[in-house]
């Protein structure tokens, strides 16, 4: 195409609807051999470098490629990029919308192009179009062009790379047994023949090592600590968002002893103190002090897990997380504090007036009690809750819960805790 026809208002081609169809036209022009460079400089015809530049242009949303941008992407000189852009314009694949210029105070502006498909491409493949001028659009294709357009579609889908430049060998003339060279020496004199003992003997080792099919790696001591720390953070509710490295350092002793995450959780929640630190990792360190020496056998750890699972108090602590609930300081207003003190005094008086039954204090086993006696003990405990702590000291917490149920035991312990806390908060006059 002449220079006057390389503008959008003067071109006979149609605007490409998408970059994919434009690349089909680029590959067809490249393979047809219709274009020959009429100038004395630049490549003679379209080549792989031209296709690589066209791919970079097709990837642009706004078709305004600068010479420096294309030279950097394709790794060419700016002069070579100008040659290939000229060939794309002369084949009718690119037309100007606006030509680049320089603006005072702004700098250079790159030329804006429009990707077009020449008429020769539509005529060769039998593509039917409607409309006038550059705004024509395709509506169908002849049967003879369907196979060709399919091949062009495969080429357009592939990423074409610029071929590497072959540099001459620095070693000079090659001389191999299969190909003669220009050296004066005999090619057979430089060859090496292996000994007969190394031919097909079966004793030689392959230069390519076989990949060994190993299973998962065995964790070392540090890896086991981190694994246990991650399991605890996922399992224990009050350890969420804790630092894995800090928890791994805290559980280093129990991890080295072979504890599981369930055993660590049971040991940490089996004995809960009233005053503990606020930080989750500090609470874990506080509760695991000396646990690896106390539960030093798998049997003892299993007993601790069973006691923890049977304890409703531990289950309640897991849901409420009392270690992170700030202690109640009582009401601040004077009227509410007076009412608080009166209720606490009445509760303490009621607890001091009731005395435990002597026959219950000397009880050492509940296996011999009948059903009616168990019901009688529970009714008496509901009327006089102060006997429950005495029975816990005599029978143990597990048997006391079996006798009075966990609900009564928890209620009694909660009342005693409230009374003790109220006694500590009551001012002395």
Coordinates of C-alpha atoms in Angstrom, one line a residue:
X1 CA 0.0 0.0 0.0
X2 CA 1.2 3.5 -0.7
X3 CA 1.9 6.1 1.9
X4 CA -1.4 7.9 1.2
X5 CA -3.4 4.6 1.8
X6 CA -1.8 4.0 5.2
X7 CA -4.4 6.1 7.0
X8 CA -7.7 5.0 8.5
X9 CA -9.9 7.2 6.3
X10 CA -8.1 6.0 3.1
X11 CA -7.6 2.3 3.7
X12 CA -9.5 -0.4 1.8
X13 CA -9.2 -2.9 4.6
X14 CA -11.6 -3.4 7.4
X15 CA -11.0 -2.9 11.1
X16 CA -10.2 -6.1 12.9
X17 CA -12.9 -6.9 15.5
X18 CA -10.5 -8.6 17.8
X19 CA -6.7 -9.2 18.1
X20 CA -7.2 -13.0 17.4
X21 CA -8.7 -12.5 13.9
X22 CA -6.0 -9.9 13.2
X23 CA -3.3 -12.4 14.0
X24 CA -4.9 -14.8 11.6
X25 CA -4.5 -12.2 8.8
X26 CA -0.9 -11.6 9.9
X27 CA 0.0 -15.3 9.6
X28 CA -1.8 -15.5 6.2
X29 CA 0.2 -12.6 4.8
X30 CA 3.4 -14.1 6.2
X31 CA 2.7 -17.5 4.6
X32 CA 1.4 -16.3 1.3
X33 CA 4.6 -14.5 0.3
X34 CA 2.7 -11.7 -1.5
X35 CA 4.7 -9.0 0.1
X36 CA 8.2 -8.1 -1.0
X37 CA 10.1 -5.2 0.4
X38 CA 10.5 -2.5 -2.3
X39 CA 13.1 -0.6 -0.3
X40 CA 16.8 -1.0 -0.2
X41 CA 16.9 -1.4 3.6
X42 CA 15.2 -3.7 6.0
X43 CA 14.2 -7.4 5.7
X44 CA 13.1 -8.6 2.3
X45 CA 9.7 -10.0 3.5
X46 CA 7.7 -10.7 6.7
X47 CA 9.5 -13.1 9.0
X48 CA 9.2 -14.5 12.6
X49 CA 10.4 -11.2 14.0
X50 CA 7.6 -9.4 12.3
X51 CA 5.1 -11.9 13.8
X52 CA 6.6 -11.4 17.3
X53 CA 6.2 -7.6 17.0
X54 CA 2.6 -8.2 15.7
X55 CA 1.9 -10.3 18.8
X56 CA 3.0 -7.5 21.1
X57 CA 0.9 -5.0 19.2
X58 CA -2.1 -7.4 19.4
X59 CA -1.8 -7.6 23.2
X60 CA -2.2 -3.8 23.6
X61 CA -5.6 -2.5 24.6
X62 CA -4.8 0.9 23.1
X63 CA -2.9 0.4 19.9
X64 CA -0.3 3.1 20.6
X65 CA 3.0 1.2 20.8
X66 CA 6.2 3.3 21.1
X67 CA 9.4 2.3 19.3
X68 CA 11.2 2.0 22.6
X69 CA 8.5 -0.3 24.1
X70 CA 8.6 -2.7 21.2
X71 CA 12.4 -2.7 21.1
X72 CA 12.5 -3.6 24.7
X73 CA 9.9 -6.3 24.5
X74 CA 11.3 -8.0 21.4
X75 CA 14.9 -7.2 22.2
X76 CA 15.7 -5.4 18.9
X77 CA 17.2 -2.1 17.9
X78 CA 14.8 0.8 17.3
X79 CA 15.8 0.9 13.7
X80 CA 14.8 -2.8 13.2
X81 CA 11.4 -2.1 14.9
X82 CA 10.8 0.8 12.4
X83 CA 11.5 -1.6 9.5
X84 CA 8.9 -4.2 10.7
X85 CA 6.3 -1.5 11.4
X86 CA 6.7 -0.2 7.9
X87 CA 6.2 -3.7 6.5
X88 CA 3.0 -4.1 8.5
X89 CA 1.7 -0.7 7.2
X90 CA 2.6 -1.5 3.6
X91 CA 0.7 -4.9 3.8
X92 CA -2.4 -3.1 5.0
X93 CA -2.3 -4.7 8.5
X94 CA -1.7 -1.4 10.3
X95 CA -3.0 2.1 9.4
X96 CA -2.5 5.4 11.1
X97 CA -5.1 7.0 13.3
X98 CA -2.8 9.8 14.3
X99 CA 0.9 10.2 13.6
X100 CA 3.4 10.7 16.5
X101 CA 4.6 14.1 17.2
X102 CA 6.3 16.2 19.8
X103 CA 4.4 18.5 22.2
X104 CA 6.0 21.4 24.0
X105 CA 6.4 20.7 27.7
X106 CA 5.0 17.1 27.3
X107 CA 7.5 15.4 25.0
X108 CA 7.1 12.8 22.2
X109 CA 3.8 11.2 21.6
X110 CA 3.8 7.7 19.9
X111 CA 1.7 7.1 16.8
X112 CA -1.7 5.6 17.2
X113 CA -2.6 2.7 14.9
X114 CA -5.6 0.7 14.0
X115 CA -5.4 -3.0 13.3
X116 CA -6.9 -3.7 9.9
X117 CA -7.5 -6.8 7.7
X118 CA -6.7 -6.2 4.0
X119 CA -9.2 -7.0 1.2
X120 CA -6.9 -9.6 -0.3
X121 CA -7.3 -11.7 2.8
X122 CA -11.1 -11.7 2.6
X123 CA -11.1 -12.4 -1.2
X124 CA -8.7 -15.3 -0.8
X125 CA -10.6 -17.1 1.9
X126 CA -14.1 -16.2 0.6
X127 CA -15.1 -14.1 3.7
X128 CA -18.4 -12.3 3.1
X129 CA -18.7 -8.8 4.7
X130 CA -21.5 -6.2 5.0
X131 CA -21.1 -2.4 5.4
X132 CA -18.9 0.2 3.8
X133 CA -15.3 1.2 4.1
X134 CA -13.2 0.3 7.2
X135 CA -16.3 -0.4 9.2
X136 CA -17.2 -3.5 7.3
X137 CA -17.8 -6.6 9.4
X138 CA -17.6 -10.3 8.4
X139 CA -20.9 -12.3 8.3
X140 CA -19.8 -15.6 6.7
X141 CA -17.1 -17.6 5.0
X142 CA -17.0 -19.9 1.9
X143 CA -16.6 -23.6 2.3
X144 CA -13.2 -23.5 0.6
X145 CA -11.7 -21.2 3.2
X146 CA -12.9 -23.1 6.3
X147 CA -9.9 -25.4 6.4
X148 CA -7.4 -22.6 5.8
X149 CA -9.0 -20.4 8.5
X150 CA -8.8 -23.4 10.9
X151 CA -5.0 -23.7 10.3
X152 CA -4.6 -20.0 10.8
X153 CA -6.5 -20.2 14.1
X154 CA -4.0 -22.7 15.4
X155 CA -1.1 -20.5 14.4
X156 CA -2.7 -17.4 16.0
X157 CA -3.2 -19.3 19.3
X158 CA 0.5 -20.2 19.5
X159 CA 3.0 -17.8 20.9
X160 CA 5.8 -17.1 18.4
X161 CA 9.2 -16.2 19.7
X162 CA 11.9 -14.4 17.9
X163 CA 14.6 -16.9 16.7
X164 CA 17.9 -16.8 18.5
X165 CA 20.9 -15.5 16.6
X166 CA 23.5 -18.2 16.0
X167 CA 27.0 -17.1 16.9
X168 CA 30.0 -18.8 15.4
X169 CA 31.9 -21.2 17.6
X170 CA 34.9 -19.7 19.4
X171 CA 36.9 -22.9 19.1
X172 CA 37.3 -22.5 15.3
X173 CA 36.8 -25.3 12.8
X174 CA 34.9 -28.4 14.0
X175 CA 36.4 -31.8 13.4
X176 CA 34.3 -34.8 14.1
X177 CA 34.5 -38.4 12.9
X178 CA 31.2 -38.1 11.1
X179 CA 32.0 -34.8 9.3
X180 CA 35.4 -33.9 7.8
X181 CA 37.0 -30.6 8.7
X182 CA 39.7 -28.4 7.2
X183 CA 42.3 -29.3 9.9
X184 CA 45.5 -30.8 8.6
X185 CA 45.5 -33.7 11.1
X186 CA 43.6 -36.9 10.6
X187 CA 40.1 -37.1 12.1
X188 CA 40.6 -40.7 13.1
X189 CA 43.6 -39.8 15.2
X190 CA 41.7 -37.8 17.7
X191 CA 39.0 -40.4 18.4
X192 CA 38.9 -42.5 21.5
X193 CA 38.0 -46.1 21.4
X194 CA 36.9 -47.7 24.8
X195 CA 38.3 -51.0 25.9
X196 CA 36.5 -54.2 25.2
X197 CA 35.9 -54.7 29.0
X198 CA 33.7 -51.6 29.1
X199 CA 31.5 -52.5 26.2
X200 CA 28.1 -54.1 27.0
X201 CA 29.5 -55.5 30.2
X202 CA 26.5 -54.5 32.2
X203 CA 28.7 -53.3 35.1
X204 CA 28.8 -49.7 34.1
X205 CA 26.6 -47.2 36.0
X206 CA 24.1 -44.9 34.2
X207 CA 25.1 -41.2 34.2
X208 CA 21.5 -40.3 35.0
X209 CA 20.7 -41.2 38.5
X210 CA 17.3 -42.8 39.2
X211 CA 15.0 -40.8 41.4
X212 CA 14.5 -42.6 44.7
X213 CA 10.9 -43.1 45.7
X214 CA 10.9 -42.1 49.3
X215 CA 7.9 -41.5 51.5
X216 CA 7.4 -38.4 53.6
X217 CA 10.3 -37.3 55.6
X218 CA 10.5 -38.2 59.3
X219 CA 10.2 -35.2 61.5
X220 CA 13.1 -34.3 63.8
X221 CA 12.8 -32.9 67.3
X222 CA 12.1 -29.4 66.2
X223 CA 9.7 -30.4 63.5
X224 CA 7.7 -32.5 66.0
X225 CA 7.5 -29.4 68.3
X226 CA 6.1 -27.2 65.6
X227 CA 3.7 -29.9 64.4
X228 CA 2.3 -30.3 67.9
X229 CA 2.0 -26.5 68.3
X230 CA 0.0 -26.2 65.1
X231 CA -2.3 -29.0 66.1
X232 CA -2.9 -27.3 69.5
X233 CA -3.7 -23.9 67.9
X234 CA -6.3 -25.6 65.7
X235 CA -7.8 -27.8 68.4
X236 CA -7.8 -25.6 71.6
X237 CA -10.3 -22.6 71.3
X238 CA -8.4 -20.3 73.7
X239 CA -5.1 -20.8 71.8
X240 CA -6.4 -19.4 68.5
X241 CA -4.2 -16.7 66.9
X242 CA -1.3 -17.7 69.2
X243 CA 2.2 -17.7 67.8
X244 CA 3.3 -21.1 66.5
X245 CA 6.9 -20.5 67.4
X246 CA 6.1 -19.5 70.9
X247 CA 3.7 -22.4 71.5
X248 CA 6.4 -24.8 70.0
X249 CA 8.9 -23.5 72.6
X250 CA 6.4 -24.0 75.4
X251 CA 5.5 -27.6 74.5
X252 CA 9.1 -28.6 73.8
X253 CA 9.3 -30.9 76.9
X254 CA 6.0 -32.7 76.2
X255 CA 6.7 -32.9 72.5
X256 CA 10.0 -34.6 73.1
X257 CA 8.3 -37.0 75.5
X258 CA 5.8 -38.1 72.7
X259 CA 2.7 -36.4 73.9
X260 CA -0.3 -36.0 71.6
X261 CA -2.3 -32.8 71.2
X262 CA -5.3 -34.3 73.1
X263 CA -3.0 -35.2 76.0
X264 CA -1.6 -31.7 76.1
X265 CA -5.1 -30.2 76.1
X266 CA -6.2 -32.5 78.9
X267 CA -3.2 -31.7 81.0
X268 CA -3.7 -27.9 80.4
X269 CA -7.4 -27.9 81.2
X270 CA -7.6 -30.5 84.0
X271 CA -6.5 -28.1 86.7
X272 CA -7.6 -24.5 86.2
X273 CA -6.5 -21.9 88.7
X274 CA -8.6 -18.9 89.6
X275 CA -5.9 -16.3 88.8
X276 CA -3.9 -16.9 85.6
X277 CA -2.2 -14.8 83.0
X278 CA -4.1 -13.2 80.2
X279 CA -2.0 -14.2 77.1
X280 CA -3.0 -17.6 75.7
X281 CA 0.6 -18.8 75.3
X282 CA 1.4 -17.7 78.9
X283 CA -1.7 -19.6 80.2
X284 CA -0.4 -22.7 78.4
X285 CA 3.0 -22.3 79.9
X286 CA 1.5 -21.8 83.4
X287 CA -0.7 -24.9 83.2
X288 CA 2.0 -27.2 81.7
X289 CA 4.6 -26.5 84.5
X290 CA 6.1 -29.8 85.4
X291 CA 3.4 -31.8 83.5
X292 CA 6.0 -33.8 81.7
X293 CA 7.4 -35.0 85.1
X294 CA 3.9 -35.6 86.6
X295 CA 2.5 -37.6 83.7
X296 CA 5.7 -39.3 82.7
X297 CA 4.1 -42.6 81.5
X298 CA 1.5 -43.2 78.8
X299 CA -0.8 -44.8 81.4
X300 CA -0.8 -41.7 83.5
X301 CA -1.5 -39.5 80.5
X302 CA -4.4 -41.7 79.5
X303 CA -5.9 -41.5 83.0
X304 CA -5.6 -37.7 82.8
X305 CA -7.4 -37.6 79.5
X306 CA -10.2 -39.8 80.9
X307 CA -10.6 -37.5 83.9
X308 CA -10.6 -34.4 81.7
X309 CA -13.2 -35.9 79.4
X310 CA -15.5 -36.9 82.3
X311 CA -15.2 -33.5 84.1
X312 CA -18.1 -31.2 83.3
X313 CA -16.2 -28.4 85.0
X314 CA -13.4 -28.7 82.4
X315 CA -15.9 -28.8 79.6
X316 CA -17.5 -25.6 80.9
X317 CA -14.1 -24.0 81.1
X318 CA -13.4 -24.9 77.5
X319 CA -16.5 -23.1 76.4
X320 CA -16.4 -20.1 78.6
X321 CA -12.6 -19.6 78.7
X322 CA -12.5 -18.1 82.2
X323 CA -8.7 -17.5 82.0
X324 CA -9.4 -14.5 79.7
X325 CA -12.5 -13.1 81.4
X326 CA -11.6 -10.2 83.6
X327 CA -12.5 -10.6 87.3
X328 CA -15.7 -8.9 88.4
X329 CA -15.0 -5.9 90.5
X330 CA -18.5 -5.4 91.7
X331 CA -20.9 -2.5 91.2
X332 CA -19.5 1.1 91.3
X333 CA -22.5 3.0 92.6
X334 CA -23.1 3.2 96.4
X335 CA -26.7 1.9 96.4
X336 CA -25.8 -1.1 94.2
X337 CA -22.7 -1.9 96.4
X338 CA -24.8 -1.8 99.6
X339 CA -27.3 -4.2 98.0
X340 CA -24.4 -6.4 96.9
X341 CA -23.0 -6.4 100.5
X342 CA -26.3 -7.3 102.0
X343 CA -26.9 -10.2 99.7
X344 CA -23.3 -11.5 100.3
X345 CA -23.8 -11.2 104.1
X346 CA -27.1 -13.1 103.9
X347 CA -25.4 -15.9 101.9
X348 CA -22.5 -16.2 104.3
X349 CA -24.9 -16.4 107.2
X350 CA -26.9 -19.1 105.6
X351 CA -23.8 -21.1 104.8
X352 CA -22.4 -20.8 108.4
X353 CA -25.7 -21.9 110.0
X354 CA -25.9 -25.2 108.2
X355 CA -23.7 -28.0 109.4
X356 CA -22.9 -31.2 107.4
X357 CA -24.4 -34.5 108.6
X358 CA -21.8 -36.6 110.6
X359 CA -22.8 -39.8 108.8
X360 CA -22.0 -38.3 105.5
X361 CA -18.6 -37.0 106.6
X362 CA -17.4 -40.5 107.5
X363 CA -18.7 -42.1 104.3
X364 CA -15.8 -43.7 102.4
X365 CA -17.5 -45.5 99.5
X366 CA -20.8 -45.1 97.6
X367 CA -20.9 -48.5 96.0
X368 CA -22.9 -49.9 98.9
X369 CA -25.6 -47.3 98.8
X370 CA -29.1 -48.2 97.6
X371 CA -31.1 -46.1 95.2
X372 CA -33.3 -44.6 98.0
X373 CA -30.2 -43.6 100.0
X374 CA -28.6 -41.9 96.9
X375 CA -31.9 -40.0 96.4
X376 CA -31.9 -39.0 100.0
X377 CA -28.3 -37.8 99.9
X378 CA -29.1 -35.7 96.8
X379 CA -32.2 -34.1 98.5
X380 CA -30.1 -33.3 101.6
X381 CA -27.4 -31.7 99.4
X382 CA -30.0 -29.6 97.7
X383 CA -31.2 -28.4 101.1
X384 CA -27.7 -28.0 102.6
X385 CA -25.1 -27.5 99.8
X386 CA -22.2 -27.1 102.3
X387 CA -21.9 -30.8 102.7
X388 CA -20.7 -31.2 99.1
X389 CA -17.2 -29.8 99.7
X390 CA -16.8 -32.1 102.7
X391 CA -17.8 -35.1 100.6
X392 CA -15.4 -34.0 97.9
X393 CA -12.5 -34.1 100.4
X394 CA -13.7 -37.5 101.7
X395 CA -14.7 -39.3 98.5
X396 CA -12.9 -37.3 95.8
X397 CA -14.4 -35.1 93.2
X398 CA -15.3 -38.0 90.8
X399 CA -17.3 -40.0 93.3
X400 CA -18.9 -36.9 94.7
X401 CA -20.1 -36.0 91.2
X402 CA -21.4 -39.5 90.8
X403 CA -23.3 -39.2 94.1
X404 CA -24.7 -35.7 93.8
X405 CA -24.5 -35.2 90.0
X406 CA -22.2 -32.7 88.3
X407 CA -24.9 -30.0 88.3
X408 CA -25.2 -29.9 92.1
X409 CA -21.5 -30.0 92.5
X410 CA -20.9 -27.1 90.0
X411 CA -23.6 -25.0 91.7
X412 CA -22.1 -25.5 95.1
X413 CA -18.6 -24.7 93.9
X414 CA -19.8 -21.6 92.1
X415 CA -21.6 -20.4 95.3
X416 CA -18.5 -20.9 97.4
X417 CA -16.4 -19.1 94.8
X418 CA -18.8 -16.1 94.7
X419 CA -18.9 -16.0 98.5
X420 CA -15.1 -16.0 98.8
X421 CA -14.7 -13.3 96.1
X422 CA -17.3 -11.2 97.8
X423 CA -15.6 -11.6 101.2
X424 CA -12.4 -10.3 99.5
X425 CA -14.1 -7.3 98.0
X426 CA -16.1 -6.3 101.1
X427 CA -14.4 -3.2 102.6
X428 CA -13.6 -3.3 106.3
X429 CA -15.1 -0.4 108.4

